[in-house]
XYZ file of C-alpha atoms in Angstrom:
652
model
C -41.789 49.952 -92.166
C -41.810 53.913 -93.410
C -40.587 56.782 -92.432
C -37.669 56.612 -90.820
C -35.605 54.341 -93.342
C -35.432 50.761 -92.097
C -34.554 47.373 -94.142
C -37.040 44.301 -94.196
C -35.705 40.996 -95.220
C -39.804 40.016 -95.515
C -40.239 42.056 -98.492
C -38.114 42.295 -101.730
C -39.278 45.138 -104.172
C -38.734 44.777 -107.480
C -37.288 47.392 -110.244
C -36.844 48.201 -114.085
C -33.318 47.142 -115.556
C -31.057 49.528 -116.003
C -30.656 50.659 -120.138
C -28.158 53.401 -120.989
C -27.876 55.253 -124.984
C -26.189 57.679 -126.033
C -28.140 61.030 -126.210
C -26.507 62.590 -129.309
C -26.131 66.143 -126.974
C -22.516 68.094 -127.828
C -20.280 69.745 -125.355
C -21.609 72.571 -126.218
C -24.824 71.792 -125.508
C -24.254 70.565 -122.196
C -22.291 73.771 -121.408
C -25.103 75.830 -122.341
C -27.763 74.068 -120.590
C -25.161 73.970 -117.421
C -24.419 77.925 -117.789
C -28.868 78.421 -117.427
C -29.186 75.894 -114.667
C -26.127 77.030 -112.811
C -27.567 80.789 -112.915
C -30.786 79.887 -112.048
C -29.555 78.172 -109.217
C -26.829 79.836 -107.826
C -26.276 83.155 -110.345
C -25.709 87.007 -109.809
C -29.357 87.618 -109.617
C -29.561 85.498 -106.198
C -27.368 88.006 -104.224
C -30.343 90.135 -103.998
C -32.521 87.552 -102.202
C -30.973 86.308 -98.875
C -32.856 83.105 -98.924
C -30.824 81.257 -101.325
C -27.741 80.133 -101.420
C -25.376 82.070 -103.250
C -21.746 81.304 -105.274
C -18.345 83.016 -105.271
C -16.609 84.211 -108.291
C -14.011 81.503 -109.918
C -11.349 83.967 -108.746
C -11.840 83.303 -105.256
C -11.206 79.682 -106.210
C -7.903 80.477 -107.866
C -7.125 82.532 -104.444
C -7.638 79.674 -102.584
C -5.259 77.083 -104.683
C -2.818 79.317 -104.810
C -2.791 80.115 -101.042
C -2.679 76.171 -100.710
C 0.207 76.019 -102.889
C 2.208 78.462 -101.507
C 2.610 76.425 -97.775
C 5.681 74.623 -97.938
C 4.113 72.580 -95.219
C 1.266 71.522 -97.069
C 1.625 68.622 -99.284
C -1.323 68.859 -101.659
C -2.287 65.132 -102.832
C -5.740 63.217 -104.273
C -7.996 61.516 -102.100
C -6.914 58.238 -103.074
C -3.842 58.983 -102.431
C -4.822 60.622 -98.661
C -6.756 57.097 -97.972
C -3.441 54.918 -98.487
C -1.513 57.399 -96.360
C -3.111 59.828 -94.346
C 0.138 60.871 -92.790
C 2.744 63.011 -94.205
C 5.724 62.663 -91.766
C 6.695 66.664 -91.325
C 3.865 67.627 -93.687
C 0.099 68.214 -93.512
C -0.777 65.934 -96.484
C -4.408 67.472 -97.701
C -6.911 66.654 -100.331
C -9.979 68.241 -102.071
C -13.051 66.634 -103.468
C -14.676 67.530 -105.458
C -18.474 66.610 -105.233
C -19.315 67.733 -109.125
C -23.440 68.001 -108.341
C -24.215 70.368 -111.249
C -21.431 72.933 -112.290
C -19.390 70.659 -114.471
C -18.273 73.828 -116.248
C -16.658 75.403 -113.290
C -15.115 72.252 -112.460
C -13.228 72.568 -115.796
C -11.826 75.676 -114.835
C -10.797 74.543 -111.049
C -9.363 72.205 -112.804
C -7.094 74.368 -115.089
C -6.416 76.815 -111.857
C -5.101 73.694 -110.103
C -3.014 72.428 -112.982
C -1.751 76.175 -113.119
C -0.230 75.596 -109.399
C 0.347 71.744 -109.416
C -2.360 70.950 -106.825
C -3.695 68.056 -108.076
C -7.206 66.857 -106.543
C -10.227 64.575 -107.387
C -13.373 64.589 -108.837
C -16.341 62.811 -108.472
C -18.886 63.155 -111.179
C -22.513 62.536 -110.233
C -24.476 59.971 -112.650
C -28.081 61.478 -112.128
C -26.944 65.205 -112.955
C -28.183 66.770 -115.733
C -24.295 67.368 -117.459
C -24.296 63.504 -117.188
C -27.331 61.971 -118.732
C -31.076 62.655 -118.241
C -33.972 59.925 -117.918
C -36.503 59.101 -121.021
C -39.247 57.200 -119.581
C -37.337 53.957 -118.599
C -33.794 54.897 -120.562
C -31.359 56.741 -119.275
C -29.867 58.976 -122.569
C -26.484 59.727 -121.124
C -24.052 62.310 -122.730
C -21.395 60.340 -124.277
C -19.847 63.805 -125.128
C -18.572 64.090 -121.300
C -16.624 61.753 -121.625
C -13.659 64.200 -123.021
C -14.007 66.596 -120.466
C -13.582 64.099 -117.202
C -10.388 62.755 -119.439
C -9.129 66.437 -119.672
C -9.668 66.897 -115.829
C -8.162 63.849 -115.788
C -5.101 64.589 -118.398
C -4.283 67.762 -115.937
C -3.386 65.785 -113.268
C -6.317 65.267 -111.201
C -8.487 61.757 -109.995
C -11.610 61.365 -111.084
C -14.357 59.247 -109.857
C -18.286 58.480 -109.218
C -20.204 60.271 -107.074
C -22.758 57.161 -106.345
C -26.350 58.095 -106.594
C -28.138 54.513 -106.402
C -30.307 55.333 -103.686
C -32.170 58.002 -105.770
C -32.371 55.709 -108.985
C -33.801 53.334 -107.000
C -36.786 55.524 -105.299
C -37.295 58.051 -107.564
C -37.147 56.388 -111.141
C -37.776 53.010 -110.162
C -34.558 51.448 -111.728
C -31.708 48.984 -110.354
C -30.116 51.834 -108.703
C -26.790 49.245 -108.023
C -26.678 47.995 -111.265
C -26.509 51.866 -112.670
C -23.546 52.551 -110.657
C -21.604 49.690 -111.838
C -22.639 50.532 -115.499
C -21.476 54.023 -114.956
C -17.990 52.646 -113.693
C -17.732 50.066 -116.203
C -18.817 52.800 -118.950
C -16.035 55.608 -117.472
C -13.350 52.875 -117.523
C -14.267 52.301 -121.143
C -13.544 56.153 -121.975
C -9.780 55.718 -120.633
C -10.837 57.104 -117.320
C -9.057 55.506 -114.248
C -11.600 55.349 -111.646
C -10.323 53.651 -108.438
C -12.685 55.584 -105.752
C -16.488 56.502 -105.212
C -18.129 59.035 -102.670
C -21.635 58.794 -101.922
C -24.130 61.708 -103.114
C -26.700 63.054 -100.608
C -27.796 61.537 -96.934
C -29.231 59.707 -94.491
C -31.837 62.139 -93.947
C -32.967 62.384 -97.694
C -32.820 58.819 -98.619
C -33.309 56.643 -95.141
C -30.087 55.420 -96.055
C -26.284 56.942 -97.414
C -25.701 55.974 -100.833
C -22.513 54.092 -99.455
C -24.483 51.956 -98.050
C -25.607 50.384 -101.734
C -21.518 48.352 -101.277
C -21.378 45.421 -99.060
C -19.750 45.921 -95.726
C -20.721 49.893 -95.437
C -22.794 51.444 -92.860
C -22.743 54.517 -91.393
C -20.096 55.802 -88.784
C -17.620 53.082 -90.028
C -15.047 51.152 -92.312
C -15.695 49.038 -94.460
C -16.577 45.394 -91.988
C -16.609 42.429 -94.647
C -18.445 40.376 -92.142
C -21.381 42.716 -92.151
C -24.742 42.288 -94.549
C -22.854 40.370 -97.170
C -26.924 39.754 -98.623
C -28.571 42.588 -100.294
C -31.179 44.058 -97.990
C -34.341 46.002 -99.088
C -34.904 49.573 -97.607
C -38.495 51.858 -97.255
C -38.154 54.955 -96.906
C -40.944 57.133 -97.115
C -42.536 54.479 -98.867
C -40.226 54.281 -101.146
C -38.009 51.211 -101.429
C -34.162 50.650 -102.660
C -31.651 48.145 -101.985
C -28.804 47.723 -99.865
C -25.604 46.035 -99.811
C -25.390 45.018 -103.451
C -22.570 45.872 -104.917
C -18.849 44.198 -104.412
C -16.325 47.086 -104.222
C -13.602 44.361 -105.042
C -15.557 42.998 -107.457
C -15.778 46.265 -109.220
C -12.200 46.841 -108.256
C -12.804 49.717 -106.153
C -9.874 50.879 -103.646
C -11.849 53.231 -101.205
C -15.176 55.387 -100.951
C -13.963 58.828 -99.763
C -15.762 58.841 -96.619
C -12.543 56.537 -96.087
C -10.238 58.940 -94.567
C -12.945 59.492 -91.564
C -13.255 56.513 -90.264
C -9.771 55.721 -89.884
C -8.060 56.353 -86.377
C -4.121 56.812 -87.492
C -4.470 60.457 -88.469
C -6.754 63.397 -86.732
C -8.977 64.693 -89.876
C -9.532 68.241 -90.521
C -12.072 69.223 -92.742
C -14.048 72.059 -94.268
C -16.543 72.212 -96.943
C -17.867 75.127 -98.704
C -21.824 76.292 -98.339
C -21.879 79.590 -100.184
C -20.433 82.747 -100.549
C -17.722 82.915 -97.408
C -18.945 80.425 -96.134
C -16.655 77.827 -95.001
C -18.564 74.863 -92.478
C -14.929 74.202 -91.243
C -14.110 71.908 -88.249
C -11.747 74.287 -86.170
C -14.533 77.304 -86.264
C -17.802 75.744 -86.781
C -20.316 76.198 -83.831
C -24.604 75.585 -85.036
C -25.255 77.305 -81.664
C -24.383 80.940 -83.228
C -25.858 83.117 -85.778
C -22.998 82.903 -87.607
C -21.647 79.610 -87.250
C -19.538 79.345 -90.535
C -16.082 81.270 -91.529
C -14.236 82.841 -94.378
C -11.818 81.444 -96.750
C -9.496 83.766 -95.144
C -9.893 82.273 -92.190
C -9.705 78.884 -92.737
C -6.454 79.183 -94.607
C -4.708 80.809 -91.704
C -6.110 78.043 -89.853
C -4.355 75.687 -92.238
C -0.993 77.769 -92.172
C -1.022 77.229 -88.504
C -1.633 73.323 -88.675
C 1.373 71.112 -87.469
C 2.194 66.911 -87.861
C -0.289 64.426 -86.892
C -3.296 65.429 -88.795
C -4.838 65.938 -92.699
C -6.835 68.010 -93.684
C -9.522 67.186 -96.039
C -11.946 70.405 -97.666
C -15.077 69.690 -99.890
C -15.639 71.783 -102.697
C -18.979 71.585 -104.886
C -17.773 73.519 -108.332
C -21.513 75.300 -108.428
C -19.842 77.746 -105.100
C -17.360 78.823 -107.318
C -19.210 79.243 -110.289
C -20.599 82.928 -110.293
C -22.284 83.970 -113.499
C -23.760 87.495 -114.167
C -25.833 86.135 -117.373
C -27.514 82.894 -118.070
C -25.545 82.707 -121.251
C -22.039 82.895 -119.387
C -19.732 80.913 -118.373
C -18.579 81.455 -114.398
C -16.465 84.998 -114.395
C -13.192 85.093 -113.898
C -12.506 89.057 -114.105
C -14.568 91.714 -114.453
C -14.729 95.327 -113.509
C -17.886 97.338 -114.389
C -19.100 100.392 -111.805
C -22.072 101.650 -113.536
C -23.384 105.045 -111.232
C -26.165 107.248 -112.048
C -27.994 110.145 -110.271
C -30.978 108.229 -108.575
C -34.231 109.990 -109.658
C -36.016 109.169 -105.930
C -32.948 109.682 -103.823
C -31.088 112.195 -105.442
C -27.122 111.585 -106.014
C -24.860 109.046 -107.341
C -25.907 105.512 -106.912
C -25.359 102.197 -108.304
C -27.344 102.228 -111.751
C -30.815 100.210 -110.796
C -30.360 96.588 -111.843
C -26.778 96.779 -113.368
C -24.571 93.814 -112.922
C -21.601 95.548 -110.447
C -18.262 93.968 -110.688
C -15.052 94.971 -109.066
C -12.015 93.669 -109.915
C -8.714 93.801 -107.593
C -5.555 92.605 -109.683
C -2.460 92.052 -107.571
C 0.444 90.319 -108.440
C -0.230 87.691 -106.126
C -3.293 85.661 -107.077
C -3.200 85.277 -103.550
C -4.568 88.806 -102.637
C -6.670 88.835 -105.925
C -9.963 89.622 -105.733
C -13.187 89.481 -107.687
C -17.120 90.703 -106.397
C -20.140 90.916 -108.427
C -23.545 92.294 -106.993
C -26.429 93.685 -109.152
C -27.891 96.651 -107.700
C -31.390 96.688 -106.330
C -34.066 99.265 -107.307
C -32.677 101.840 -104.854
C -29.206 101.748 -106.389
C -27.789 100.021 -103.718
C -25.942 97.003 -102.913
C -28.661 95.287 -100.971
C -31.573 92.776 -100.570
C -33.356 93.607 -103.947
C -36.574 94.449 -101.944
C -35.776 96.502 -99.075
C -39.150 98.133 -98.461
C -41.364 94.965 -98.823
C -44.262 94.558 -96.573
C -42.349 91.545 -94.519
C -39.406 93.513 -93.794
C -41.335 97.030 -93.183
C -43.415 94.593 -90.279
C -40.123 93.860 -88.736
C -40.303 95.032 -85.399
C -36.966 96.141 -85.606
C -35.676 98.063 -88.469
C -32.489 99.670 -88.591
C -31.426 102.426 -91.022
C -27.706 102.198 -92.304
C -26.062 105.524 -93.560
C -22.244 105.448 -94.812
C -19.855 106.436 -97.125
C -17.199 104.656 -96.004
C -16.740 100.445 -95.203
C -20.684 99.548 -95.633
C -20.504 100.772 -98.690
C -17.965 99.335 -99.901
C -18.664 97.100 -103.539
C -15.776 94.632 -102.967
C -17.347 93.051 -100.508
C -19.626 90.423 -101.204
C -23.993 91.713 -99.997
C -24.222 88.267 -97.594
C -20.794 89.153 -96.379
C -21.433 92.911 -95.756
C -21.929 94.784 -92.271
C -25.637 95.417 -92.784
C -26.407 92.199 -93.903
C -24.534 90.457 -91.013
C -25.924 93.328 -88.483
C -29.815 92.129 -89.752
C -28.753 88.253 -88.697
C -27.023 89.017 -85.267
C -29.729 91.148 -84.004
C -32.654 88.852 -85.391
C -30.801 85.773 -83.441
C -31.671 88.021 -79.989
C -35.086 86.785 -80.709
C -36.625 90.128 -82.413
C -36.539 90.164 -85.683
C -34.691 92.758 -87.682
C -34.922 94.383 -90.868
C -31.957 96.729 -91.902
C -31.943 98.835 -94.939
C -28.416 99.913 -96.237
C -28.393 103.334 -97.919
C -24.484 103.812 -98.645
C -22.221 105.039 -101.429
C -18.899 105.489 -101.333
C -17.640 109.268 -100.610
C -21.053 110.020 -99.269
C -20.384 113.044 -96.327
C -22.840 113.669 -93.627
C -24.327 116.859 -95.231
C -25.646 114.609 -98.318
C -26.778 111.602 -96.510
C -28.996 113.556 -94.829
C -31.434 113.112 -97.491
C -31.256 109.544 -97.296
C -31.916 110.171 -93.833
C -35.126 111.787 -95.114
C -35.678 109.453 -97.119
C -35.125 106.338 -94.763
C -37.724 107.649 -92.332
C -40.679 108.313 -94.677
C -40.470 105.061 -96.132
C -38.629 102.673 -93.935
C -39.572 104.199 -90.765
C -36.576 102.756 -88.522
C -36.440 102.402 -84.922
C -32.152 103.107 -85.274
C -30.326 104.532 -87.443
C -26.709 103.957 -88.108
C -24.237 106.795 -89.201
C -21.036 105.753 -90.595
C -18.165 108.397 -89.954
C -14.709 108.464 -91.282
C -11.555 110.155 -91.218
C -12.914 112.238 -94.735
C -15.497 113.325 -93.299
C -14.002 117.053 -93.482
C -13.698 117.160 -97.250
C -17.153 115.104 -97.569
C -19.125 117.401 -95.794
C -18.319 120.737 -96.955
C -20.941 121.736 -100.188
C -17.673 123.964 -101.620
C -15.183 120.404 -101.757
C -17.959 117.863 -102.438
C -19.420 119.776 -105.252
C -15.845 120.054 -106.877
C -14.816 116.546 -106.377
C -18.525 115.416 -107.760
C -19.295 117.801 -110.603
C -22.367 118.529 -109.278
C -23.350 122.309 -108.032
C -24.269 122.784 -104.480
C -26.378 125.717 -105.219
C -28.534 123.654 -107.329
C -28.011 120.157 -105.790
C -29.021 117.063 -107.338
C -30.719 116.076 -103.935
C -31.508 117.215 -100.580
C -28.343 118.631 -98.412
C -27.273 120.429 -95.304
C -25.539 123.659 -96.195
C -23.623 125.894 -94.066
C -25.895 129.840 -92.931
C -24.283 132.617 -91.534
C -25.748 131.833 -88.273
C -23.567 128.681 -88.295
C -26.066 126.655 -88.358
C -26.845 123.270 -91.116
C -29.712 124.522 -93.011
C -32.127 122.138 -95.172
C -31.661 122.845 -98.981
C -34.074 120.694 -101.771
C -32.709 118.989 -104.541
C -32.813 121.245 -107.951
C -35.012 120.532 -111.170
C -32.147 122.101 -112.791
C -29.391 120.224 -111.256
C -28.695 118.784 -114.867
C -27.783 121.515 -116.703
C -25.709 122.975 -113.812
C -23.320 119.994 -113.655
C -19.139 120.718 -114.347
C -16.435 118.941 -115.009
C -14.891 116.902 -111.688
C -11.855 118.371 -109.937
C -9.705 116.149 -107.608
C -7.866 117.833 -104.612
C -4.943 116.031 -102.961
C -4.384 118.829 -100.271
C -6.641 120.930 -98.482
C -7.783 124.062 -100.001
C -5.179 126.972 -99.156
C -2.917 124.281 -97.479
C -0.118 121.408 -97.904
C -2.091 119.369 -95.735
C -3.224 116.215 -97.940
C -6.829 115.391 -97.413
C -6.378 112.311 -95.938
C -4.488 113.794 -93.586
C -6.908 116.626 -92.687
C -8.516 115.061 -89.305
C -4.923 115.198 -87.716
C -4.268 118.495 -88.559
C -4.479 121.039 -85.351
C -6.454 123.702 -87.170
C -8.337 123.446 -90.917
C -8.312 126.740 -92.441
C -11.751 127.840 -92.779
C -12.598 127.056 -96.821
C -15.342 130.096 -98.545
C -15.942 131.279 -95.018
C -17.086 127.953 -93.695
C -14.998 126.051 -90.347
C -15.513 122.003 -91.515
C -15.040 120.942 -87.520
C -17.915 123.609 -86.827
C -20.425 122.685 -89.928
C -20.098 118.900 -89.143
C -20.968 119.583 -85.627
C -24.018 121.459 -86.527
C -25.162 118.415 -89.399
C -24.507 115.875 -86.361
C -27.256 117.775 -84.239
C -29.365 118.546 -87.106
C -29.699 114.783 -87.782
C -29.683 113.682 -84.313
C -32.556 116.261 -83.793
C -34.488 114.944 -86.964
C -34.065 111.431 -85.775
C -35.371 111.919 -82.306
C -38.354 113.910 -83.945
C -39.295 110.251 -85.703
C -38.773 108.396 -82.656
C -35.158 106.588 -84.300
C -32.563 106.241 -81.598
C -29.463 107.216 -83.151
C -26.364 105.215 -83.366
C -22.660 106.484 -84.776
C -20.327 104.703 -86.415
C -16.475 105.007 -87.144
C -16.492 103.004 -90.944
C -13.278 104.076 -91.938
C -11.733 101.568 -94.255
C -8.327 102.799 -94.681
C -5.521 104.585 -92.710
C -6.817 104.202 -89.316
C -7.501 100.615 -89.697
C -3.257 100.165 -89.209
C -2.177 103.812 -88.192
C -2.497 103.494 -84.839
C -1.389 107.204 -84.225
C -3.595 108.701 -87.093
C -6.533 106.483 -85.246
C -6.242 108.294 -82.080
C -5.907 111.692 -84.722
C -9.176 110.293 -85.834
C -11.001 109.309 -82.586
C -10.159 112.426 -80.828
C -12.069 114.536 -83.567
C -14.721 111.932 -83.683
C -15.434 112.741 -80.160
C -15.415 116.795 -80.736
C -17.371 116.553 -83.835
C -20.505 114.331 -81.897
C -20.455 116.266 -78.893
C -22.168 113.355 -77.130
C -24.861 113.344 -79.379
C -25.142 109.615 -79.755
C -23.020 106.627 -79.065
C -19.888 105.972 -81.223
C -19.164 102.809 -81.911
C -15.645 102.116 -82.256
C -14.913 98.719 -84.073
C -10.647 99.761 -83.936
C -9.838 97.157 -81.244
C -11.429 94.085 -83.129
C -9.877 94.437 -86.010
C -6.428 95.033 -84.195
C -7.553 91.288 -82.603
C -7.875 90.094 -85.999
C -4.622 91.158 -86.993
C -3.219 89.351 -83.528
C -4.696 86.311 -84.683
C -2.915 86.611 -88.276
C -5.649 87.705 -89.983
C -5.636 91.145 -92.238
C -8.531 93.583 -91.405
C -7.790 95.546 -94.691
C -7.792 93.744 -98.072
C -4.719 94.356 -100.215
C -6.420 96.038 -102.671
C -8.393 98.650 -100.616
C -10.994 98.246 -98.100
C -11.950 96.104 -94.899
C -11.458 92.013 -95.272
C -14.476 89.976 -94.910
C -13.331 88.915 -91.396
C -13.057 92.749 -90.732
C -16.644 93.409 -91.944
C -17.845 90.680 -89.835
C -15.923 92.403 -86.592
C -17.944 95.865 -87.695
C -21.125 93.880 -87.443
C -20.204 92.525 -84.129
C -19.709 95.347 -82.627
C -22.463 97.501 -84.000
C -24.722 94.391 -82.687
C -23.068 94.567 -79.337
C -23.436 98.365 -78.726
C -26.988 98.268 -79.830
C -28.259 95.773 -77.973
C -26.678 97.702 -75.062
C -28.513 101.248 -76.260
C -31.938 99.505 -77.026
């Protein structure tokens, strides 16, 4: 039979011996070919396509271990060790595998990160990968080289192991798929590697069968039974054949296979496994029924913090997640902080420079609360899908315009993990498809994005459009304070604005040929002019003096209505947001400062969508909405989302 996957004791296929040589390749070779695969696949240059999977940066990784390390109640051990005793007594005994598909290189370096904290951990390196070996006709030319780096993994305290592949030897390249595996064991013990344990690569799905299956005993949903298929059995599978129940685990003097620890009954099993970029498919949180049906790293460590006796937690890493690159050359980044802005020559103002690799760095003392984010900007400058206008998403029938200067566009925030990008999935999975276009910066005021505005509705043409408001939004908005603070001259602006007339009105002014030549050096203000009130602490003052003649309260008033009049000239409901990222996120009194003017500024122009109370429920469930280094958490940008999703659904 095909197909489906079944075994057929009629019919017993036959296959090419299995020959291994040694290719010759260095480390360094293998490193460099890993570094170009590992970018193609997974690199800096995917985060502008939201089709493929994307990694984190290796500091995220070194967040995570050191998180782990730092719970007294956690003991961290190696899988093996998990299988012979799942239970810890008053500890949560937990292990990571490490599945080692492709990104041997950033394995390395979890390795060193988890030496650093004494988390030791296992890894399972995967025969058919191209760091391992590679296929000449018949022979297999395997990298002898590799050797010394699954001894250093090994040297810093970690297991290491196979990660079985048979079932693909077998059906794709025609060889004894069972008699590779026990080479590759048999070779790796001969390098002074201690290999005790094997996990199965792939599944059921891909191969008709899981690659378990190759040891006597094993099928799927179960421990090892000695009393089942102790003959080898042949499997067709999309007419392709392999064979099953070969190998002798005790023969080979194997202790487990790491699917092990789920089969057993003693101990409840928690487990989480990484699928890209904050995204954690963890036990406790994962539901396929919602649009967002994985978590942050954030989040499933406070779930682990929280866990008591009577369970283990086991979490899945595959190196290539961790493994950000920003060049094909590189090796994953650790730290790096590069902000490249230019004037943008269609949009006018600052933007990200056009294709620039955008890195921000967040030291901290604790690696904890460390953080790293790379993005490259798209041809618009801005953190976002790197075609915004194509023809697909310009058919969407919903397209939503996003305009902020404060949380959506913030750069330490991975794109998949931003507000707009999470608004676009939410309101697609209502069954109408969405396209949102993010044009954000941060310190953009009201009176400049109103030429993105422009912009946004000649090109994009959006049914909404999203204006982000925050607490700055005095000393934004006013041309006198912006120009200062940006070195750029309002009088000859570097793109369109709102200015303030005489007849109080916002008044349309075009960007300046000559905006170049009129550009000064920056000034900073840490009080309002004429005042000792500090900027940040404008929107709770009672009264602003008027700066140059102009009220702030009045003038944003007047470029609220001038934009809510433009928008319902194109037919764009509009929607506005409170995307403050800072003090009112945890000053509660400055927040009702800041929602009291929010309210007097719109006038009931528009909707205001509030997102305060869910990330106050965050914080209830242990979980900060404001990173340490500056800006709102993942989980916070998530609860932004949410709620914009929730109050435009209700407006459509």
């Amino acid at each position: 039979m095909s197909g489906t996957g079944s075994s057929c004791a009629a019919v017993t296929p036959s296959f090419a011996a299995f020959r291994a040589v040694d290719s010759g390749r260095t480390i360094d070779q293998v490193f460099a070919a890993c570094n170009a695969n590992m970018f193609e696949g997974y690199g800096l240059h995917l985060l502008t396509d939201t089709a493929r999977p994307f990694a984190y940066p290796l500091c995220a990784y070194r967040q995570l271990i050191a998180s782990i390390a730092a719970m007294p109640h956690i003991e961290p051990v190696t899988l093996r060790e998990l299988c012979r005793r799942p239970d810890g007594g008053p500890r949560v005994r937990l292990a990571i595998r490490h599945d080692v598909d492709g990104d041997v290189v950033a394995a390395e370096r979890s390795a060193e990160i988890e030496a650093e904290f004494g988390v030791p951990t296992s890894y399972y390196f995967l025969h058919t990968a191209f760091y391992h070996g590679s296929f000449d006709e018949a022979v297999f030319r395997r990298h002898a080289c590799m050797a010394h780096i699954y001894r250093r993994i090994q040297s810093l305290g970690h297991e290491v192991g196979l990660h079985t592949n048979a079932l693909e030897m077998y059906q794709r390249f025609g060889i004894d798929g069972a008699a590779a595996v026990a080479d590759e064991i048999a070779w790796m013990r001969a390098a002074g590697l201690d290999v005790h344990g094997t996990v199965g690569h792939g599944s059921k799905a891909v191969f008709g069968a899981e690659n378990f299956e190759v040891f006597r005993g094993r099928r799927k949903g179960r421990p090892r039974d000695d009393a089942l298929a102790q003959q080898p059995e042949p499997l067709e599978h999309q007419a392709r054949h392999a064979m099953l129940h070969v190998l002798d685990e005790r023969a080979l003097e194997l202790e487990y296979e790491g699917n092990d620890i789920f089969w057993q009954k003693r101990v409840r099993v928690e487990y989480g496994a990484t699928r890209s970029v904050d995204g954690w498919r963890w036990n406790q949180r994962f539901d396929r029924g919602q649009p967002l049906p994985f978590c942050s790293q954030e989040r499933l460590l406070s779930d682990i913090q929280r866990l008591g006796p009577g369970c283990c937690v086991v979490l899945t890493i595959h190196p290539c997640y961790y493994g950000l690159r920003h060049r094909r050359d590189a090796a994953p980044v650790h730290r790096l902080d590069r902000r490249p802005v230019v004037v943008h020559p269609d949009l006018g103002w600052r933007t990200w420079e056009p294709g620039a690799v955008v890195a921000v760095h967040e030291p901290h003392d604790d690696p904890r609360h460390e953080r790293q984010t790379m993005h490259i900007a798209n041809a618009l400058g801005m953190l976002d899908v790197h075609d915004p206008l194509s023809p697909a998403r310009l058919a969407a029938p919903r397209r939503v315009l996003m305009l902020d200067g404060g949380a959506m566009s913030d750069p330490g925030v991975a794109m998949p993990s931003s507000a707009p990008r999470l608004l676009e999935t939410l309101l697609s999975a209502r069954g109408e498809r969405t396209a949102c276009l993010a044009l954000t910066h941060p310190g953009m005021g009201v009176s400049r994005l109103y030429a993105w505005l422009l912009f946004g509705l000649e090109h994009f043409k959006p049914t909404d459009v999203v204006l982000g408001i925050t607490s700055l939004e005095p000393a934004r908005l006013l041309p006198s304070l912006w120009s200062a603070l940006e070195g750029l001259s309002w009088h000859h602006p570097a793109g369109a604005c709102l200015v303030p007339g005489a007849d109080a009105q916002a008044h349309h002014r075009d960007p300046s040929p000559g905006w170049r030549v009129r550009q000064q050096q920056r000034r900073f203000f840490e009080h309002w002019p004429g005042t000792s009130t500090r900027l940040d602490d404008a929107v709770a003052a009672s009264r602003l003096p008027k700066v140059e003649g102009v009220d702030a309260e009045s003038f944003l008033s007047a470029c609220l209505a001038r934009i809510a009049s433009t928008c319902a000239a194109a037919s764009a409901r509009l929607h506005l947001a409170l995307t403050d990222d800072a003090r009112p996120v945890g000053d509660r009194e400055f927040r009702e400062h800041f929602r009291a003017a929010a309210a007097r500024w719109c006038r009931g122009l528009a909707p205001i969508i509030d997102p305060f109370d869910a990330y106050d429920a965050l914080s209830a469930d242990g979980l900060e909405p404001l990173r340490p280094g500056g800006g709102l958490s993942i989980d916070a940008h998530r609860a932004l989302a949410e709620a914009l999703a929730t109050s435009m659904r209700s407006t459509k």
